[in-house]
Amino acid sequence: MMIKLGVLASGRGSNFQSIINSIDRGALDAEIACLITDNPTAYAIERAKLHKIPHVYANPNGYASKDVYYRSIADELQFCGVELIVLAGFMRVVRKPLIDAFPMRIVNIHPSLLPSFKGMHAHMQALEYGVRISGCTVHFVDEGVDSGPIILQEAVPVFSDDTVESLSARILECEHRILPLAIKLYIEGKLRVTGNIVKIGD
Ligand code: GRF
């Protein structure tokens, strides 16, 4: 059954594009009902226009509080009939009103092997720590920062001459694989969540 996705993005939108591409080549039985950005100049908006995906700029400064902001985003997504929300480079911590409206129905992509290097600047944190392996994680979103149940991870090597740019490029390739794959597993009803553990199966 075709499900409706809502995507939240703040910038470039290459992960958003990876979802569009997966849908276009028939790998994902989904429709992107709405892109919401918190940034009016996000390149993700251009991608939405190109693919005729409805897009909304939700100005974070235009609301009485953060909770009201997320309540209005939840309203918009419910209005569009969204079943699963994908945070694809959305640079904010989402709040309770959105999480409560979509329990275990929000996924996020993070550029580290969680629980290492949560928050901003994950690549820099990995380089400064000196890890030999990093990667990316798709997880369900709870009220913490990058802390919900892990769905998929993919690892990459970290080389001694890596920079933030070279490491993020290597990790981004994995992000573009595992984000659509996690969405596919969700759509196929293959994810079972018990506490903090996600079981993948039929
Ligand atoms: C990605 O590295 C993602 O993991 C992080 O922000 C970046 C967004 O890139 N949360 P893009 O906008 O999808 O190109």
mmCIF file of C-alpha atoms and ligand atoms in Angstrom:
data_model
loop_
_atom_site.group_PDB
_atom_site.id
_atom_site.type_symbol
_atom_site.label_atom_id
_atom_site.label_comp_id
_atom_site.label_asym_id
_atom_site.label_seq_id
_atom_site.Cartn_x
_atom_site.Cartn_y
_atom_site.Cartn_z
ATOM 1 C CA MET A 1 0.000 0.000 0.000
ATOM 2 C CA MET A 2 1.322 3.408 -0.988
ATOM 3 C CA ILE A 3 2.061 5.559 2.045
ATOM 4 C CA LYS A 4 2.460 9.303 2.323
ATOM 5 C CA LEU A 5 5.724 10.700 3.627
ATOM 6 C CA GLY A 6 6.378 14.123 5.093
ATOM 7 C CA VAL A 7 9.994 15.283 4.851
ATOM 8 C CA LEU A 8 11.579 17.946 7.064
ATOM 9 C CA ALA A 9 14.844 19.449 5.812
ATOM 10 C CA SER A 10 16.915 22.541 6.554
ATOM 11 C CA GLY A 11 19.420 22.788 3.729
ATOM 12 C CA ARG A 12 20.944 21.050 0.739
ATOM 13 C CA GLY A 13 18.438 18.201 0.736
ATOM 14 C CA SER A 14 20.580 15.435 -0.751
ATOM 15 C CA ASN A 15 18.886 12.907 1.548
ATOM 16 C CA PHE A 16 15.512 14.268 0.462
ATOM 17 C CA GLN A 17 16.711 13.700 -3.111
ATOM 18 C CA SER A 18 17.692 10.105 -2.298
ATOM 19 C CA ILE A 19 14.093 9.448 -1.239
ATOM 20 C CA ILE A 20 12.741 11.097 -4.392
ATOM 21 C CA ASN A 21 15.102 8.972 -6.499
ATOM 22 C CA SER A 22 14.103 5.744 -4.743
ATOM 23 C CA ILE A 23 10.432 6.503 -5.351
ATOM 24 C CA ASP A 24 11.103 7.417 -8.993
ATOM 25 C CA ARG A 25 12.879 4.169 -9.730
ATOM 26 C CA GLY A 26 10.127 2.135 -8.082
ATOM 27 C CA ALA A 27 12.174 1.026 -5.077
ATOM 28 C CA LEU A 28 9.890 2.785 -2.585
ATOM 29 C CA ASP A 29 6.128 2.480 -2.652
ATOM 30 C CA ALA A 30 5.548 5.963 -1.282
ATOM 31 C CA GLU A 31 4.573 9.470 -2.166
ATOM 32 C CA ILE A 32 6.123 12.591 -0.645
ATOM 33 C CA ALA A 33 3.047 14.546 0.378
ATOM 34 C CA CYS A 34 4.923 17.530 1.742
ATOM 35 C CA LEU A 35 8.366 19.024 2.321
ATOM 36 C CA ILE A 36 8.612 21.333 5.324
ATOM 37 C CA THR A 37 11.653 23.540 5.806
ATOM 38 C CA ASP A 38 12.691 25.857 8.605
ATOM 39 C CA ASN A 39 14.840 27.821 6.189
ATOM 40 C CA PRO A 40 13.434 29.804 3.269
ATOM 41 C CA THR A 41 16.640 29.420 1.235
ATOM 42 C CA ALA A 42 17.054 25.660 1.683
ATOM 43 C CA TYR A 43 18.110 24.079 -1.605
ATOM 44 C CA ALA A 44 15.684 21.273 -0.735
ATOM 45 C CA ILE A 45 12.905 23.675 -1.817
ATOM 46 C CA GLU A 46 14.343 23.783 -5.367
ATOM 47 C CA ARG A 47 14.321 19.993 -5.439
ATOM 48 C CA ALA A 48 10.684 19.974 -4.308
ATOM 49 C CA LYS A 49 9.740 22.447 -7.042
ATOM 50 C CA LEU A 50 11.537 20.378 -9.674
ATOM 51 C CA HIS A 51 9.621 17.268 -8.662
ATOM 52 C CA LYS A 52 6.307 19.059 -8.070
ATOM 53 C CA ILE A 53 6.273 18.174 -4.374
ATOM 54 C CA PRO A 54 4.220 20.538 -2.187
ATOM 55 C CA HIS A 55 6.509 22.522 0.099
ATOM 56 C CA VAL A 56 5.941 24.720 3.113
ATOM 57 C CA TYR A 57 8.321 27.106 4.835
ATOM 58 C CA ALA A 58 7.577 27.017 8.550
ATOM 59 C CA ASN A 59 9.278 30.052 10.062
ATOM 60 C CA PRO A 60 10.530 29.040 13.526
ATOM 61 C CA ASN A 61 10.406 32.658 14.669
ATOM 62 C CA GLY A 62 6.784 33.108 13.743
ATOM 63 C CA TYR A 63 5.278 31.209 16.697
ATOM 64 C CA ALA A 64 4.649 31.941 20.367
ATOM 65 C CA SER A 65 6.793 28.973 21.502
ATOM 66 C CA LYS A 66 8.646 25.952 20.179
ATOM 67 C CA ASP A 67 5.772 23.722 21.219
ATOM 68 C CA VAL A 68 3.325 25.835 19.215
ATOM 69 C CA TYR A 69 5.713 25.658 16.246
ATOM 70 C CA TYR A 70 5.816 21.870 16.342
ATOM 71 C CA ARG A 71 2.073 21.640 16.927
ATOM 72 C CA SER A 72 1.529 23.623 13.743
ATOM 73 C CA ILE A 73 3.961 21.395 11.808
ATOM 74 C CA ALA A 74 2.064 18.342 13.120
ATOM 75 C CA ASP A 75 -1.220 19.914 11.969
ATOM 76 C CA GLU A 76 0.179 20.564 8.505
ATOM 77 C CA LEU A 77 1.474 17.002 8.149
ATOM 78 C CA GLN A 78 -1.771 15.493 9.431
ATOM 79 C CA PHE A 79 -3.681 17.692 7.021
ATOM 80 C CA CYS A 80 -1.550 16.244 4.178
ATOM 81 C CA GLY A 81 -2.341 12.698 5.347
ATOM 82 C CA VAL A 82 1.267 11.910 6.214
ATOM 83 C CA GLU A 83 1.920 8.581 7.883
ATOM 84 C CA LEU A 84 5.700 8.678 8.297
ATOM 85 C CA ILE A 85 7.856 11.754 8.884
ATOM 86 C CA VAL A 86 11.457 11.744 7.679
ATOM 87 C CA LEU A 87 13.939 14.185 9.184
ATOM 88 C CA ALA A 88 16.408 14.531 6.319
ATOM 89 C CA GLY A 89 18.961 17.056 7.509
ATOM 90 C CA PHE A 90 16.509 18.938 9.724
ATOM 91 C CA MET A 91 18.816 20.886 12.028
ATOM 92 C CA ARG A 92 16.498 21.210 15.005
ATOM 93 C CA VAL A 93 15.478 19.043 17.909
ATOM 94 C CA VAL A 94 11.807 18.264 17.368
ATOM 95 C CA ARG A 95 9.516 18.678 20.345
ATOM 96 C CA LYS A 96 6.822 16.713 22.121
ATOM 97 C CA PRO A 97 3.746 17.978 20.211
ATOM 98 C CA LEU A 98 5.136 16.565 16.947
ATOM 99 C CA ILE A 99 6.430 13.348 18.544
ATOM 100 C CA ASP A 100 3.129 12.734 20.338
ATOM 101 C CA ALA A 101 1.193 13.252 17.096
ATOM 102 C CA PHE A 102 3.455 10.730 15.282
ATOM 103 C CA PRO A 103 4.654 8.187 17.879
ATOM 104 C CA MET A 104 7.358 5.892 16.394
ATOM 105 C CA ARG A 105 6.459 7.407 13.062
ATOM 106 C CA ILE A 106 9.361 9.860 12.777
ATOM 107 C CA VAL A 107 12.777 8.741 11.517
ATOM 108 C CA ASN A 108 16.035 10.686 11.423
ATOM 109 C CA ILE A 109 19.352 10.239 9.632
ATOM 110 C CA HIS A 110 22.455 11.116 11.642
ATOM 111 C CA PRO A 111 26.029 11.120 10.317
ATOM 112 C CA SER A 112 27.696 9.003 13.026
ATOM 113 C CA LEU A 113 27.408 5.555 14.506
ATOM 114 C CA LEU A 114 25.085 6.415 17.378
ATOM 115 C CA PRO A 115 25.283 6.584 20.332
ATOM 116 C CA SER A 116 28.662 8.141 19.494
ATOM 117 C CA PHE A 117 28.841 11.775 18.439
ATOM 118 C CA LYS A 118 25.298 12.979 18.925
ATOM 119 C CA GLY A 119 24.236 16.492 18.078
ATOM 120 C CA MET A 120 25.838 18.926 15.698
ATOM 121 C CA HIS A 121 29.276 18.552 14.100
ATOM 122 C CA ALA A 122 29.300 14.750 14.239
ATOM 123 C CA HIS A 123 32.104 14.503 11.650
ATOM 124 C CA MET A 124 34.304 16.944 13.529
ATOM 125 C CA GLN A 125 33.642 15.097 16.789
ATOM 126 C CA ALA A 126 34.640 11.786 15.149
ATOM 127 C CA LEU A 127 37.861 13.270 13.735
ATOM 128 C CA GLU A 128 38.769 14.939 17.031
ATOM 129 C CA TYR A 129 38.158 11.717 18.941
ATOM 130 C CA GLY A 130 40.379 9.797 16.522
ATOM 131 C CA VAL A 131 38.003 6.913 15.776
ATOM 132 C CA ARG A 132 39.018 4.545 12.969
ATOM 133 C CA ILE A 133 35.430 3.782 11.982
ATOM 134 C CA SER A 134 32.423 6.054 11.701
ATOM 135 C CA GLY A 135 29.250 5.939 9.650
ATOM 136 C CA CYS A 136 25.600 6.846 9.818
ATOM 137 C CA THR A 137 22.457 5.821 11.646
ATOM 138 C CA VAL A 138 18.748 5.889 10.886
ATOM 139 C CA HIS A 139 16.683 5.866 14.056
ATOM 140 C CA PHE A 140 13.200 6.522 15.312
ATOM 141 C CA VAL A 141 12.904 9.914 16.966
ATOM 142 C CA ASP A 142 12.079 10.299 20.640
ATOM 143 C CA GLU A 143 12.343 13.361 22.840
ATOM 144 C CA GLY A 144 16.103 13.121 23.294
ATOM 145 C CA VAL A 145 18.806 14.357 20.943
ATOM 146 C CA ASP A 146 19.689 11.600 18.439
ATOM 147 C CA SER A 147 18.576 9.005 20.977
ATOM 148 C CA GLY A 148 15.638 6.939 19.689
ATOM 149 C CA PRO A 149 15.614 3.239 18.704
ATOM 150 C CA ILE A 150 18.163 2.433 15.976
ATOM 151 C CA ILE A 151 16.812 1.029 12.701
ATOM 152 C CA LEU A 152 19.888 0.785 10.455
ATOM 153 C CA GLN A 153 23.561 1.707 10.528
ATOM 154 C CA GLU A 154 26.354 1.593 7.990
ATOM 155 C CA ALA A 155 30.046 1.966 8.789
ATOM 156 C CA VAL A 156 32.870 3.627 6.868
ATOM 157 C CA PRO A 157 36.617 3.765 7.585
ATOM 158 C CA VAL A 158 38.152 6.982 8.888
ATOM 159 C CA PHE A 159 41.590 7.706 7.399
ATOM 160 C CA SER A 160 44.361 9.669 9.068
ATOM 161 C CA ASP A 161 44.299 12.347 6.396
ATOM 162 C CA ASP A 162 40.510 12.767 6.467
ATOM 163 C CA THR A 163 38.962 16.208 6.740
ATOM 164 C CA VAL A 164 35.379 17.030 7.680
ATOM 165 C CA GLU A 165 34.713 17.323 3.940
ATOM 166 C CA SER A 166 36.218 13.969 2.923
ATOM 167 C CA LEU A 167 34.634 12.097 5.827
ATOM 168 C CA SER A 168 31.207 13.657 5.313
ATOM 169 C CA ALA A 169 31.307 12.805 1.585
ATOM 170 C CA ARG A 170 32.091 9.149 2.429
ATOM 171 C CA ILE A 171 29.348 8.992 5.051
ATOM 172 C CA LEU A 172 26.821 10.758 2.829
ATOM 173 C CA GLU A 173 26.996 7.913 0.286
ATOM 174 C CA CYS A 174 25.880 5.520 3.039
ATOM 175 C CA GLU A 175 23.161 7.916 4.202
ATOM 176 C CA HIS A 176 21.669 7.884 0.728
ATOM 177 C CA ARG A 177 21.509 4.067 0.897
ATOM 178 C CA ILE A 178 20.223 3.423 4.407
ATOM 179 C CA LEU A 179 17.641 6.204 4.686
ATOM 180 C CA PRO A 180 15.499 4.943 1.769
ATOM 181 C CA LEU A 181 16.103 1.376 2.930
ATOM 182 C CA ALA A 182 14.828 2.135 6.443
ATOM 183 C CA ILE A 183 11.745 3.809 4.957
ATOM 184 C CA LYS A 184 11.172 0.720 2.807
ATOM 185 C CA LEU A 185 11.368 -1.554 5.865
ATOM 186 C CA TYR A 186 8.868 0.687 7.646
ATOM 187 C CA ILE A 187 6.475 0.666 4.687
ATOM 188 C CA GLU A 188 6.683 -3.115 4.444
ATOM 189 C CA GLY A 189 5.765 -3.389 8.120
ATOM 190 C CA LYS A 190 9.059 -5.094 8.941
ATOM 191 C CA LEU A 191 10.049 -2.969 11.939
ATOM 192 C CA ARG A 192 8.983 -4.088 15.417
ATOM 193 C CA VAL A 193 9.913 -1.779 18.261
ATOM 194 C CA THR A 194 10.189 -3.050 21.819
ATOM 195 C CA GLY A 195 11.588 -0.476 24.209
ATOM 196 C CA ASN A 196 14.777 0.771 22.600
ATOM 197 C CA ILE A 197 15.216 -2.264 20.352
ATOM 198 C CA VAL A 198 14.066 -2.484 16.748
ATOM 199 C CA LYS A 199 13.638 -5.988 15.357
ATOM 200 C CA ILE A 200 13.659 -6.351 11.591
ATOM 201 C CA GLY A 201 11.630 -9.213 10.184
ATOM 202 C CA ASP A 202 8.345 -10.298 8.711
HETATM 203 C C1 GRF B 1 23.403 14.890 6.548
HETATM 204 O O1 GRF B 1 24.742 14.613 6.826
HETATM 205 C C2 GRF B 1 22.523 14.362 7.643
HETATM 206 O O2 GRF B 1 22.974 13.165 8.186
HETATM 207 C C3 GRF B 1 22.614 15.453 8.666
HETATM 208 O O3 GRF B 1 22.609 16.628 7.923
HETATM 209 C C4 GRF B 1 23.125 16.385 6.619
HETATM 210 C C5 GRF B 1 22.072 16.818 5.656
HETATM 211 O O4 GRF B 1 22.455 16.718 4.325
HETATM 212 N N1 GRF B 1 21.567 15.315 9.649
HETATM 213 P P1 GRF B 1 21.397 16.906 3.165
HETATM 214 O O5 GRF B 1 20.673 18.219 3.423
HETATM 215 O O6 GRF B 1 20.440 15.747 3.193
HETATM 216 O O7 GRF B 1 22.180 16.954 1.892
#
